[in-house]
Short mmCIF file of C-alpha atoms and ligand atoms in Angstrom, two decimals:
data_model
loop_
_atom_site.label_atom_id
_atom_site.label_comp_id
_atom_site.label_asym_id
_atom_site.label_seq_id
_atom_site.Cartn_x
_atom_site.Cartn_y
_atom_site.Cartn_z
CA MET A 30 57.33 -147.48 112.71
CA SER A 31 61.02 -146.57 113.76
CA ALA A 32 62.86 -144.61 116.26
CA PRO A 33 63.26 -140.85 115.46
CA SER A 34 66.84 -140.68 113.67
CA GLU A 35 68.53 -138.48 116.26
CA ASP A 36 67.25 -140.77 118.88
CA SER A 37 68.91 -144.19 116.97
CA GLN A 38 72.10 -142.75 116.78
CA MET A 39 72.80 -142.80 120.55
CA LEU A 40 70.99 -145.82 121.00
CA PRO A 41 72.79 -149.38 121.60
CA THR A 42 72.41 -152.38 118.95
CA ASN A 43 69.61 -154.73 120.13
CA ASP A 44 71.97 -157.45 121.08
CA LEU A 45 72.81 -158.74 124.49
CA PHE A 46 75.71 -158.95 126.31
CA ILE A 47 76.58 -162.64 127.41
CA GLY A 48 79.98 -164.20 127.94
CA GLY A 49 81.61 -161.08 126.98
CA ASP A 50 80.09 -161.13 123.42
CA PHE A 51 77.42 -159.17 121.86
CA VAL A 52 74.79 -161.88 120.86
CA ARG A 53 71.50 -161.19 119.26
CA GLY A 54 68.75 -163.03 121.05
CA ASP A 55 66.72 -165.87 119.92
CA CYS A 56 63.32 -165.47 121.08
CA THR A 57 60.45 -162.56 121.22
CA ALA A 58 61.66 -159.67 120.97
CA VAL A 59 61.32 -157.00 124.05
CA VAL A 60 59.54 -153.92 122.77
CA VAL A 61 60.62 -150.68 124.16
CA ARG A 62 58.38 -147.69 123.57
CA SER A 63 58.51 -144.12 125.05
CA PRO A 64 56.35 -143.29 128.13
CA ALA A 65 56.44 -139.70 126.50
CA THR A 66 55.15 -140.36 122.93
CA ASP A 67 54.19 -143.73 122.48
CA GLU A 68 56.80 -144.16 119.75
CA LEU A 69 58.63 -147.10 119.38
CA ILE A 70 62.23 -147.05 120.40
CA ALA A 71 63.58 -150.64 119.78
CA GLU A 72 62.69 -153.99 119.60
CA VAL A 73 65.77 -156.46 121.34
CA PRO A 74 65.31 -159.99 120.59
CA GLY A 75 65.08 -161.61 124.13
CA ALA A 76 66.86 -164.86 125.14
CA SER A 77 64.88 -168.17 125.12
CA ALA A 78 65.43 -170.68 128.43
CA ALA A 79 68.81 -171.93 126.53
CA LEU A 80 69.96 -169.01 125.79
CA ALA A 81 69.56 -167.44 128.95
CA ALA A 82 70.60 -170.49 130.97
CA ARG A 83 73.98 -170.44 128.60
CA ALA A 84 74.33 -167.01 129.80
CA ALA A 85 74.39 -167.95 133.45
CA ARG A 86 76.68 -170.83 132.94
CA LEU A 87 78.96 -168.11 131.05
CA ASN A 88 78.18 -166.11 134.28
CA GLY A 89 79.70 -168.79 136.44
CA GLU A 90 82.99 -169.43 134.17
CA ALA A 91 83.63 -165.45 134.43
CA ALA A 92 83.44 -165.96 138.14
CA ARG A 93 86.50 -168.04 138.45
CA ALA A 94 88.16 -165.67 136.21
CA MET A 95 87.54 -163.00 138.65
CA ARG A 96 88.42 -164.66 141.60
CA ALA A 97 92.05 -165.04 140.04
CA THR A 98 92.24 -161.24 139.91
CA THR A 99 93.90 -158.97 142.35
CA VAL A 100 92.11 -156.34 143.97
CA LEU A 101 94.22 -153.89 142.30
CA LYS A 102 92.76 -154.78 139.21
CA ARG A 103 89.38 -155.32 140.00
CA VAL A 104 89.77 -151.36 141.49
CA GLU A 105 91.17 -150.30 138.45
CA LEU A 106 88.19 -151.77 136.20
CA VAL A 107 85.60 -150.11 138.79
CA ARG A 108 87.02 -147.08 138.72
CA ARG A 109 87.47 -147.04 134.93
CA LEU A 110 83.77 -147.70 134.71
CA ALA A 111 82.93 -144.47 136.71
CA ALA A 112 84.98 -142.38 134.36
CA ALA A 113 83.78 -144.10 131.21
CA ILE A 114 79.92 -143.48 132.80
CA ARG A 115 80.76 -139.43 133.35
CA ALA A 116 82.63 -139.42 129.95
CA ASP A 117 79.36 -140.82 128.11
CA GLY A 118 76.86 -139.34 130.87
CA ALA A 119 75.19 -136.93 128.33
CA ARG A 120 74.28 -139.75 125.87
CA LEU A 121 73.34 -142.00 128.84
CA ALA A 122 71.01 -139.42 130.36
CA GLN A 123 69.39 -139.05 126.83
CA ILE A 124 68.69 -142.96 127.03
CA LEU A 125 67.19 -142.83 130.28
CA THR A 126 64.60 -140.46 129.14
CA LEU A 127 63.77 -141.64 126.31
CA GLU A 128 62.96 -145.20 127.75
CA SER A 129 61.68 -144.10 131.27
CA GLY A 130 60.20 -140.54 131.00
CA LYS A 131 62.28 -139.25 133.57
CA PRO A 132 62.89 -135.83 133.21
CA ILE A 133 66.27 -134.93 131.68
CA VAL A 134 67.70 -132.98 134.72
CA GLU A 135 66.78 -136.37 137.13
CA SER A 136 68.41 -138.58 134.22
CA ARG A 137 71.84 -136.50 134.20
CA GLY A 138 71.56 -136.78 138.29
CA GLU A 139 71.30 -140.62 137.89
CA VAL A 140 73.73 -141.05 135.52
CA GLU A 141 76.37 -139.22 138.41
CA TYR A 142 74.64 -141.28 140.96
CA ALA A 143 75.30 -144.75 139.16
CA ALA A 144 79.11 -143.48 138.51
CA SER A 145 79.36 -142.85 142.22
CA PHE A 146 78.57 -146.24 143.16
CA PHE A 147 81.73 -147.35 141.34
CA ASP A 148 83.59 -144.51 143.15
CA ASN A 149 82.49 -146.05 146.61
CA ALA A 150 83.12 -149.71 145.33
CA ALA A 151 86.60 -148.93 144.58
CA ALA A 152 87.34 -147.05 147.62
CA ALA A 153 85.86 -149.81 149.99
CA ALA A 154 87.47 -152.50 148.36
CA GLU A 155 90.76 -150.70 148.75
CA MET A 156 90.24 -150.50 152.24
CA ALA A 157 88.97 -154.03 153.04
CA SER A 158 91.06 -156.53 154.96
CA GLY A 159 90.86 -159.55 156.56
CA GLU A 160 91.26 -160.33 160.50
CA ILE A 161 93.50 -162.20 162.68
CA PRO A 162 91.41 -162.60 165.93
CA ALA A 163 93.11 -163.34 169.46
CA SER A 164 93.54 -167.07 169.70
CA ARG A 165 92.11 -168.92 172.79
CA ALA A 166 95.32 -171.55 172.29
CA ALA A 167 98.93 -170.37 172.36
CA ASP A 168 99.57 -172.61 169.28
CA ARG A 169 96.83 -171.66 167.30
CA ARG A 170 96.46 -168.67 164.67
CA ILE A 171 93.04 -167.87 163.14
CA LEU A 172 93.09 -166.03 159.73
CA VAL A 173 89.93 -164.33 158.87
CA LEU A 174 89.58 -164.34 154.81
CA ARG A 175 87.24 -162.34 152.56
CA GLU A 176 87.10 -164.47 149.17
CA PRO A 177 84.22 -163.38 146.65
CA VAL A 178 80.86 -164.80 146.71
CA GLY A 179 81.08 -166.25 142.92
CA ALA A 180 78.64 -165.74 140.19
CA THR A 181 75.73 -163.14 141.11
CA VAL A 182 72.33 -162.54 139.12
CA ALA A 183 70.94 -159.35 139.35
CA ILE A 184 66.89 -158.11 138.48
CA THR A 185 66.52 -154.43 138.39
CA PRO A 186 63.18 -152.37 138.03
CA TRP A 187 62.52 -149.70 135.64
CA ASN A 188 62.81 -146.95 137.92
CA PHE A 189 66.42 -146.35 137.87
CA PRO A 190 67.52 -148.58 134.91
CA LEU A 191 71.29 -147.56 135.54
CA ALA A 192 71.78 -146.66 138.99
CA MET A 193 70.27 -149.92 140.26
CA ILE A 194 72.62 -151.98 138.16
CA ALA A 195 75.69 -149.79 139.45
CA ARG A 196 74.41 -150.38 143.20
CA LYS A 197 74.61 -154.23 142.58
CA LEU A 198 77.40 -154.25 140.39
CA ALA A 199 80.19 -152.03 141.51
CA PRO A 200 80.29 -154.02 144.79
CA ALA A 201 79.91 -157.34 143.15
CA LEU A 202 82.95 -156.44 140.85
CA ALA A 203 85.20 -154.76 143.54
CA ALA A 204 84.76 -158.00 145.65
CA GLY A 205 85.80 -160.12 142.61
CA CYS A 206 82.22 -161.85 141.51
CA SER A 207 81.00 -161.86 138.27
CA GLN A 208 76.81 -160.42 137.49
CA LEU A 209 74.62 -161.04 135.28
CA VAL A 210 71.84 -158.60 134.81
CA LYS A 211 68.22 -158.83 133.92
CA PRO A 212 67.13 -155.39 133.29
CA ALA A 213 63.70 -154.40 133.23
CA GLU A 214 61.37 -154.93 130.01
CA GLU A 215 60.33 -151.16 129.75
CA THR A 216 64.06 -149.94 130.11
CA PRO A 217 66.46 -152.43 129.03
CA LEU A 218 68.75 -149.82 126.52
CA ALA A 219 70.91 -148.44 129.49
CA ALA A 220 72.21 -151.39 130.61
CA LEU A 221 72.67 -152.44 126.85
CA ALA A 222 74.36 -149.18 126.23
CA PHE A 223 76.31 -149.88 129.75
CA ALA A 224 77.44 -153.32 128.09
CA ARG A 225 79.51 -151.67 125.80
CA ILE A 226 80.81 -149.53 128.28
CA PHE A 227 81.95 -152.15 130.34
CA ALA A 228 83.66 -154.12 127.24
CA ASP A 229 85.59 -151.28 126.33
CA ALA A 230 86.62 -150.71 130.16
CA ALA A 231 87.61 -154.62 130.38
CA ASP A 232 89.45 -154.61 127.32
CA ALA A 233 91.44 -151.63 128.30
CA CYS A 234 93.16 -153.32 131.48
CA GLY A 235 92.79 -156.89 130.52
CA MET A 236 90.00 -158.07 132.91
CA PRO A 237 87.22 -160.37 132.23
CA ARG A 238 84.85 -159.46 129.61
CA GLY A 239 82.25 -161.89 130.66
CA ALA A 240 82.15 -160.52 134.37
CA PHE A 241 79.28 -158.62 133.68
CA GLY A 242 76.44 -159.64 131.42
CA VAL A 243 72.91 -158.54 129.87
CA VAL A 244 69.95 -161.00 129.46
CA LEU A 245 66.44 -160.06 128.77
CA GLY A 246 63.37 -161.95 127.92
CA GLU A 247 60.16 -163.11 129.58
CA PRO A 248 61.05 -162.39 133.16
CA ALA A 249 59.87 -165.71 135.08
CA THR A 250 61.84 -167.82 132.39
CA VAL A 251 65.13 -165.82 132.30
CA ALA A 252 65.00 -165.86 136.14
CA ARG A 253 64.87 -169.16 136.49
CA ALA A 254 67.34 -169.98 133.99
CA MET A 255 69.81 -167.54 136.39
CA ILE A 256 68.50 -169.64 139.64
CA ASP A 257 68.89 -172.80 138.54
CA GLU A 258 72.41 -172.70 137.34
CA PRO A 259 74.50 -174.70 139.69
CA ALA A 260 77.25 -172.08 139.56
CA THR A 261 75.08 -169.00 140.80
CA ARG A 262 75.77 -168.21 144.43
CA LYS A 263 73.00 -164.81 144.80
CA LEU A 264 70.49 -162.93 143.55
CA THR A 265 69.86 -159.71 144.25
CA PHE A 266 66.72 -158.19 143.27
CA THR A 267 65.13 -154.88 143.13
CA GLY A 268 61.35 -154.43 142.55
CA SER A 269 58.12 -154.84 143.83
CA THR A 270 57.32 -157.12 147.01
CA GLU A 271 55.10 -159.47 145.11
CA VAL A 272 57.76 -160.53 143.13
CA GLY A 273 60.56 -160.36 145.52
CA ARG A 274 58.47 -163.03 147.44
CA LEU A 275 58.20 -164.87 144.37
CA LEU A 276 61.72 -165.27 143.77
CA ALA A 277 62.61 -165.78 147.42
CA ALA A 278 60.47 -168.82 147.08
CA GLN A 279 62.54 -169.93 144.07
CA CYS A 280 65.87 -169.40 146.07
CA GLY A 281 64.84 -171.39 149.24
CA PRO A 282 65.57 -174.88 147.75
CA ARG A 283 68.86 -173.90 146.54
CA LEU A 284 69.90 -171.99 149.60
CA LEU A 285 70.60 -169.00 147.49
CA ARG A 286 72.07 -165.78 148.81
CA THR A 287 69.05 -163.35 148.46
CA ALA A 288 69.34 -159.12 148.45
CA LEU A 289 65.92 -158.21 148.09
CA GLU A 290 65.24 -154.40 147.98
CA LEU A 291 61.57 -154.18 147.74
CA GLY A 292 58.68 -151.95 147.65
CA GLY A 293 57.94 -149.13 150.53
CA ASN A 294 55.24 -146.99 151.97
CA ALA A 295 57.30 -143.81 153.74
CA PRO A 296 55.88 -141.71 156.07
CA PHE A 297 56.66 -138.54 156.02
CA LEU A 298 56.38 -136.77 159.62
CA VAL A 299 55.95 -132.81 160.08
CA PHE A 300 56.04 -131.99 163.57
CA ALA A 301 54.47 -128.57 164.50
CA ASP A 302 58.14 -127.27 165.63
CA ALA A 303 59.68 -128.01 162.10
CA ASP A 304 61.20 -125.36 159.63
CA ILE A 305 58.23 -125.23 157.74
CA ASP A 306 59.78 -123.95 154.89
CA ARG A 307 62.50 -126.34 154.82
CA ALA A 308 59.81 -129.24 155.71
CA VAL A 309 58.28 -128.13 152.34
CA GLU A 310 61.84 -128.08 150.46
CA GLN A 311 62.23 -131.83 151.75
CA ALA A 312 59.00 -132.67 150.74
CA MET A 313 59.15 -131.73 147.18
CA LEU A 314 62.34 -133.28 146.98
CA THR A 315 61.14 -136.76 148.14
CA LYS A 316 57.71 -136.50 146.44
CA PHE A 317 58.34 -135.18 142.77
CA ARG A 318 61.57 -136.91 142.12
CA PHE A 319 60.64 -139.01 139.16
CA MET A 320 57.04 -138.05 139.79
CA GLY A 321 56.87 -140.08 142.97
CA GLN A 322 58.03 -143.24 141.05
CA THR A 323 60.65 -144.11 143.48
CA CYS A 324 60.64 -146.53 146.36
CA ILE A 325 61.81 -143.85 148.71
CA SER A 326 59.09 -141.66 147.93
CA ALA A 327 57.06 -140.05 150.71
CA ASN A 328 53.71 -141.51 150.23
CA ARG A 329 51.83 -140.71 153.74
CA PHE A 330 52.06 -137.33 154.98
CA LEU A 331 51.52 -137.01 158.48
CA VAL A 332 51.40 -133.57 159.86
CA GLU A 333 50.88 -132.23 163.67
CA ARG A 334 47.49 -130.63 162.80
CA ALA A 335 48.66 -127.37 164.42
CA VAL A 336 50.80 -126.79 161.60
CA GLN A 337 48.99 -128.75 158.95
CA GLU A 338 47.55 -125.46 157.22
CA ARG A 339 50.34 -123.88 157.03
CA PHE A 340 52.26 -126.69 155.43
CA VAL A 341 49.77 -127.62 152.89
CA ALA A 342 49.30 -124.14 151.94
CA ARG A 343 53.14 -123.88 151.40
CA LEU A 344 53.53 -127.11 149.76
CA GLU A 345 50.55 -126.09 147.32
CA GLU A 346 52.06 -122.66 146.14
CA ARG A 347 55.53 -124.91 145.10
CA MET A 348 53.47 -127.55 143.86
CA GLN A 349 52.03 -125.05 141.19
CA ALA A 350 55.03 -124.00 140.13
CA LEU A 351 56.20 -127.63 138.85
CA PHE A 352 56.27 -127.44 134.92
CA VAL A 353 54.45 -130.64 133.57
CA GLY A 354 56.05 -131.18 130.10
CA ASP A 355 58.44 -133.39 127.80
CA PRO A 356 60.86 -134.81 129.60
CA ARG A 357 63.44 -133.98 127.48
CA ASP A 358 62.60 -130.03 128.08
CA GLU A 359 64.82 -128.52 130.70
CA ARG A 360 62.25 -126.80 132.34
CA THR A 361 60.52 -130.24 133.10
CA ARG A 362 59.99 -131.38 136.41
CA ILE A 363 56.51 -133.74 136.02
CA GLY A 364 57.25 -135.87 132.72
CA PRO A 365 54.81 -138.63 131.71
CA LEU A 366 54.39 -141.97 134.18
CA VAL A 367 56.05 -145.04 132.79
CA ASN A 368 52.95 -146.97 131.67
CA ASP A 369 49.19 -146.82 131.35
CA ALA A 370 49.00 -149.06 134.76
CA ALA A 371 50.80 -146.64 136.59
CA ILE A 372 48.56 -143.75 135.64
CA ALA A 373 45.57 -145.89 136.18
CA LYS A 374 46.66 -147.05 139.81
CA VAL A 375 47.19 -142.99 140.51
CA GLU A 376 43.87 -142.43 139.33
CA ARG A 377 42.51 -145.09 141.54
CA HIS A 378 43.78 -143.78 144.39
CA VAL A 379 42.72 -140.54 144.19
CA ALA A 380 39.00 -141.67 143.24
CA ASP A 381 39.15 -143.68 146.26
CA ALA A 382 40.70 -141.06 148.71
CA VAL A 383 37.72 -138.60 147.65
CA ALA A 384 34.90 -141.45 147.67
CA ARG A 385 36.24 -141.72 151.63
CA GLY A 386 35.88 -138.14 152.34
CA ALA A 387 39.43 -136.19 151.30
CA ARG A 388 39.65 -133.47 149.11
CA ILE A 389 41.33 -132.45 146.14
CA ARG A 390 43.15 -129.33 146.80
CA PHE A 391 45.38 -129.09 144.07
CA GLY A 392 45.29 -131.25 140.72
CA GLY A 393 43.76 -134.62 140.85
CA VAL A 394 43.27 -135.28 137.04
CA ARG A 395 45.31 -136.22 133.70
CA ARG A 396 47.28 -133.23 132.19
CA ALA A 397 47.44 -133.18 128.32
CA VAL A 398 50.48 -131.98 126.95
CA GLY A 399 50.54 -131.04 123.38
CA GLY A 400 50.96 -133.78 120.92
CA LEU A 401 52.35 -136.16 123.72
CA ALA A 402 50.55 -139.29 125.40
CA ASN A 403 47.86 -139.12 127.62
CA ARG A 404 50.00 -140.09 130.53
CA PHE A 405 50.94 -137.00 132.38
CA PHE A 406 49.40 -136.52 135.71
CA GLU A 407 48.74 -133.51 137.63
CA PRO A 408 50.65 -132.86 140.76
CA THR A 409 48.36 -133.62 143.43
CA LEU A 410 47.42 -132.76 147.04
CA LEU A 411 44.50 -134.38 149.10
CA VAL A 412 44.05 -133.33 152.48
CA GLY A 413 41.69 -135.09 154.94
CA CYS A 414 43.73 -138.60 154.18
CA ASP A 415 43.45 -141.24 156.66
CA ALA A 416 44.81 -144.84 156.84
CA THR A 417 41.72 -146.50 155.27
CA MET A 418 42.46 -145.16 151.84
CA ALA A 419 44.29 -147.05 149.25
CA CYS A 420 46.81 -143.80 148.97
CA HIS A 421 47.83 -144.62 152.42
CA CYS A 422 47.78 -148.61 152.74
CA GLU A 423 49.69 -149.28 149.24
CA GLU A 424 52.47 -147.53 147.46
CA THR A 425 50.82 -145.13 144.99
CA PHE A 426 53.98 -144.71 143.07
CA GLY A 427 53.01 -141.28 141.29
CA PRO A 428 52.82 -137.15 141.93
CA VAL A 429 50.14 -137.52 144.88
CA VAL A 430 50.94 -135.99 148.33
CA ALA A 431 48.17 -137.47 150.54
CA VAL A 432 47.97 -135.75 153.96
CA SER A 433 46.41 -137.12 157.28
CA THR A 434 46.68 -134.93 160.62
CA PHE A 435 48.15 -136.46 164.02
CA GLU A 436 47.74 -135.13 167.51
CA THR A 437 50.76 -136.64 169.47
CA GLU A 438 53.99 -137.78 168.95
CA ALA A 439 53.05 -141.18 169.95
CA ASP A 440 50.53 -141.22 167.45
CA ALA A 441 52.38 -140.29 164.92
CA ILE A 442 54.77 -142.83 165.36
CA ARG A 443 52.04 -145.85 166.04
CA ALA A 444 50.54 -144.82 162.67
CA ALA A 445 53.78 -144.28 160.63
CA ASN A 446 54.75 -147.72 161.54
CA ALA A 447 51.23 -149.38 161.15
CA VAL A 448 52.03 -150.74 157.92
CA PRO A 449 53.85 -154.00 156.41
CA HIS A 450 56.77 -152.04 154.55
CA GLY A 451 60.03 -150.60 156.54
CA LEU A 452 62.08 -148.81 153.44
CA ALA A 453 62.34 -145.08 154.10
CA GLY A 454 60.65 -143.07 156.68
CA TYR A 455 60.99 -139.13 157.18
CA VAL A 456 60.89 -136.76 159.90
CA MET A 457 60.83 -133.11 159.80
CA THR A 458 61.62 -131.13 163.23
CA GLN A 459 63.80 -128.72 165.13
CA ASP A 460 64.17 -130.30 168.34
CA ALA A 461 67.15 -132.47 168.49
CA ASP A 462 65.93 -135.07 171.18
CA ARG A 463 62.66 -135.58 169.28
CA LEU A 464 64.61 -136.09 166.33
CA LEU A 465 66.58 -139.00 167.66
CA ARG A 466 63.58 -140.18 169.45
CA VAL A 467 61.66 -140.57 166.29
CA ALA A 468 64.33 -141.58 164.18
CA GLU A 469 64.88 -144.62 166.56
CA ALA A 470 61.16 -145.42 166.92
CA LEU A 471 60.83 -145.70 162.74
CA GLU A 472 60.74 -149.23 161.71
CA PHE A 473 62.44 -148.48 158.45
CA GLY A 474 66.07 -148.89 157.11
CA VAL A 475 66.66 -145.86 156.12
CA VAL A 476 65.50 -142.34 157.80
CA GLY A 477 65.66 -138.92 156.50
CA ALA A 478 65.82 -136.60 159.18
CA ASN A 479 65.05 -132.84 157.72
CA ASP A 480 66.36 -134.90 154.69
CA GLY A 481 64.19 -135.69 151.67
CA ALA A 482 66.96 -137.21 149.62
CA PRO A 483 68.67 -139.51 151.63
CA SER A 484 70.13 -142.16 148.87
CA THR A 485 73.73 -142.10 148.88
CA ALA A 486 76.33 -144.36 147.63
CA GLU A 487 78.34 -144.35 150.75
CA ALA A 488 75.35 -145.17 153.23
CA PRO A 489 74.05 -148.61 153.33
CA PHE A 490 70.43 -148.63 151.72
CA GLY A 491 68.09 -151.30 152.36
CA GLY A 492 64.34 -152.24 154.07
CA ARG A 493 63.15 -154.14 157.04
CA LYS A 494 59.85 -155.99 157.14
CA ASP A 495 58.08 -156.36 153.54
CA SER A 496 60.55 -154.03 152.13
CA GLY A 497 63.25 -156.70 151.94
CA LEU A 498 66.36 -157.74 153.34
CA GLY A 499 70.18 -156.80 152.99
CA ARG A 500 71.52 -153.64 152.57
CA GLU A 501 73.63 -152.16 149.63
CA GLY A 502 76.21 -149.21 149.22
CA GLY A 503 78.59 -148.22 151.71
CA ALA A 504 81.62 -150.62 152.85
CA HIS A 505 78.13 -152.77 153.67
CA GLY A 506 77.43 -153.16 150.24
CA LEU A 507 80.94 -154.40 149.69
CA ASP A 508 80.40 -157.18 152.26
CA ALA A 509 77.34 -158.35 150.35
CA TYR A 510 79.55 -160.04 147.71
CA VAL A 511 82.10 -161.63 150.25
CA GLU A 512 82.50 -164.80 152.13
CA LEU A 513 84.45 -164.91 154.93
CA LYS A 514 86.47 -168.03 156.00
CA TYR A 515 88.65 -168.69 158.57
CA VAL A 516 91.78 -170.63 158.22
CA SER A 517 92.88 -172.29 161.80
CA VAL A 518 96.78 -172.75 161.47
CA ARG A 519 98.31 -174.95 164.19
CA VAL A 520 101.87 -173.53 165.03
CA ARG A 521 104.46 -175.94 166.16
CA GLY A 522 106.45 -174.49 168.68
CA ALA A 523 104.74 -171.62 169.94
P1 NAD B 18 58.49 -155.50 139.51
O1 NAD B 18 58.83 -156.35 140.47
O2 NAD B 18 57.45 -155.50 138.23
O3 NAD B 18 59.87 -155.50 138.36
C1 NAD B 18 61.05 -155.61 138.77
C2 NAD B 18 61.59 -156.75 137.88
O4 NAD B 18 61.09 -157.95 138.31
C3 NAD B 18 62.04 -156.37 136.19
O5 NAD B 18 62.90 -156.48 135.91
C4 NAD B 18 60.83 -157.41 135.99
O6 NAD B 18 60.86 -157.83 134.64
C5 NAD B 18 60.93 -158.48 137.04
N1 NAD B 18 60.17 -159.76 137.20
C6 NAD B 18 58.80 -159.22 136.84
N2 NAD B 18 58.15 -160.46 137.28
C7 NAD B 18 58.80 -161.74 137.55
C8 NAD B 18 58.95 -163.09 137.68
N3 NAD B 18 57.64 -163.68 137.80
N4 NAD B 18 60.12 -163.43 137.72
C9 NAD B 18 61.08 -162.84 137.81
N5 NAD B 18 61.41 -161.28 137.67
C10 NAD B 18 60.27 -161.20 137.41
O7 NAD B 18 58.71 -153.76 139.80
P2 NAD B 18 58.40 -152.62 139.16
O8 NAD B 18 57.27 -152.36 138.78
O9 NAD B 18 59.44 -152.63 138.11
O10 NAD B 18 59.69 -151.64 139.84
C11 NAD B 18 58.58 -150.63 141.10
C12 NAD B 18 58.80 -151.60 142.38
O11 NAD B 18 60.16 -151.32 142.60
C13 NAD B 18 58.15 -150.81 143.48
O12 NAD B 18 57.30 -151.44 144.25
C14 NAD B 18 59.19 -150.11 143.82
O13 NAD B 18 59.10 -149.45 145.21
C15 NAD B 18 60.47 -151.18 143.73
N6 NAD B 18 61.53 -150.47 144.38
C16 NAD B 18 62.46 -150.74 145.28
C17 NAD B 18 63.80 -150.31 145.34
C18 NAD B 18 64.53 -150.66 146.69
O14 NAD B 18 65.42 -150.21 146.23
N7 NAD B 18 63.98 -151.37 147.66
C19 NAD B 18 64.06 -149.27 144.37
C20 NAD B 18 63.36 -149.21 143.19
C21 NAD B 18 62.32 -149.63 143.11
#
């Protein structure tokens, strides 16, 4: 079976992008299917260990070329990329929807989100400067220089196929680094489409085409080749905690810099003094963006007992109005989950919760959507949940609101922090003192205070504990690709 013709016209070629050239893979093909229809979209020949190693070597060469460029030229490239992503936005959004099942309105949002990382990195690079700290010795000057880290490699997940590349690549290029990316096998097409955009932008401003690369293949083999290349200086990974640990162990002996953006298990605290309509609005944003398949999606709804019924009743009303359907349809808010394993996990969490005493207030089952794959799950509202249930201990990654109750602020904070993860947490309250107290007490890298959509390119995003290491975004995101060097100068006669 081949891709429908209107789809195939917008798709990139099935080539990898290595050393600035489009290159046919030499190994087993990565098969990309539509989560919505199960149709075959593309078969992209993957890279063998040898080809992946060559890509990593060329990434090292490109890092040397990038290092020799000026900040002005890097900023020009990065700004061109922002503009080119926006110019090609309609096609990129269609590709994202086709390969990930993301509702088309959200895919357009992802394209803009991706472009914003390039805007932000350009601005941060323009403003960056070294330092000359005061010296203790009259005849010494200390110059603190900012230098690029060098060749970097990135491994990205399927839930934001374009934005996760942008979040890593934009600061890498702005700082003067190269980056070789291995996208997720489920969603490699946005990365390959972006490779063409990159090649054109680099050519247009005379920058090294090899500064960005895309390799695909058997993940562990490709990752190993990228990590083992002596020129590689940094690995940046976004994905599950399990794979993050594995990669950290591989990077350890090489003392590679690592940035790990891993899984979450976000608490969403609703206090009795919250504006309940506003809390419901924010809950909808965090929970149903990409059907709950985002790392900062609220996973545990902890609601003060006095307002639980009011909160749940209004949320239920809003959930009933969510349109479940084909992700290409403008009206759709709930599309298919990414694959069979994802929907099986959601079913397991719902069944486990019910077996342990929770009650399904709304949804709870798959929904047949005419002629499409059996991968659509109803927006689901579970009440009477507790910390023993899988839906509270693990990331559900699906459209399930699992509600438990609390009595006091101290109990709420204790419950929120009682998981190994520490990516995002939410607090809904109108009491300014409580807002700050709770925001400070939450052991999470990102806190949404009356805000269910805190991700933005200008803020430092990242997790604590099992949710990872390092920050991406904002000026801190640029720093992650910078090595500091100090030059100590003795000045005769000073
Ligand atoms: P995953 O860890 O299975 O896959 C992520 C990437 O790792 C993919 O490119 C995959 O091919 C690669 N990979 C898998 N096994 C590998 C191996 N043995 N060696 C090297 N690479 C390997 O995660 P996923 O299912 O694609 O993504 C969902 C997870 O990502 C969730 O836990 C989510 O919370 C997390 N996530 C985190 C953030 C964040 O910023 N913290 C953002 C998005 C997603």
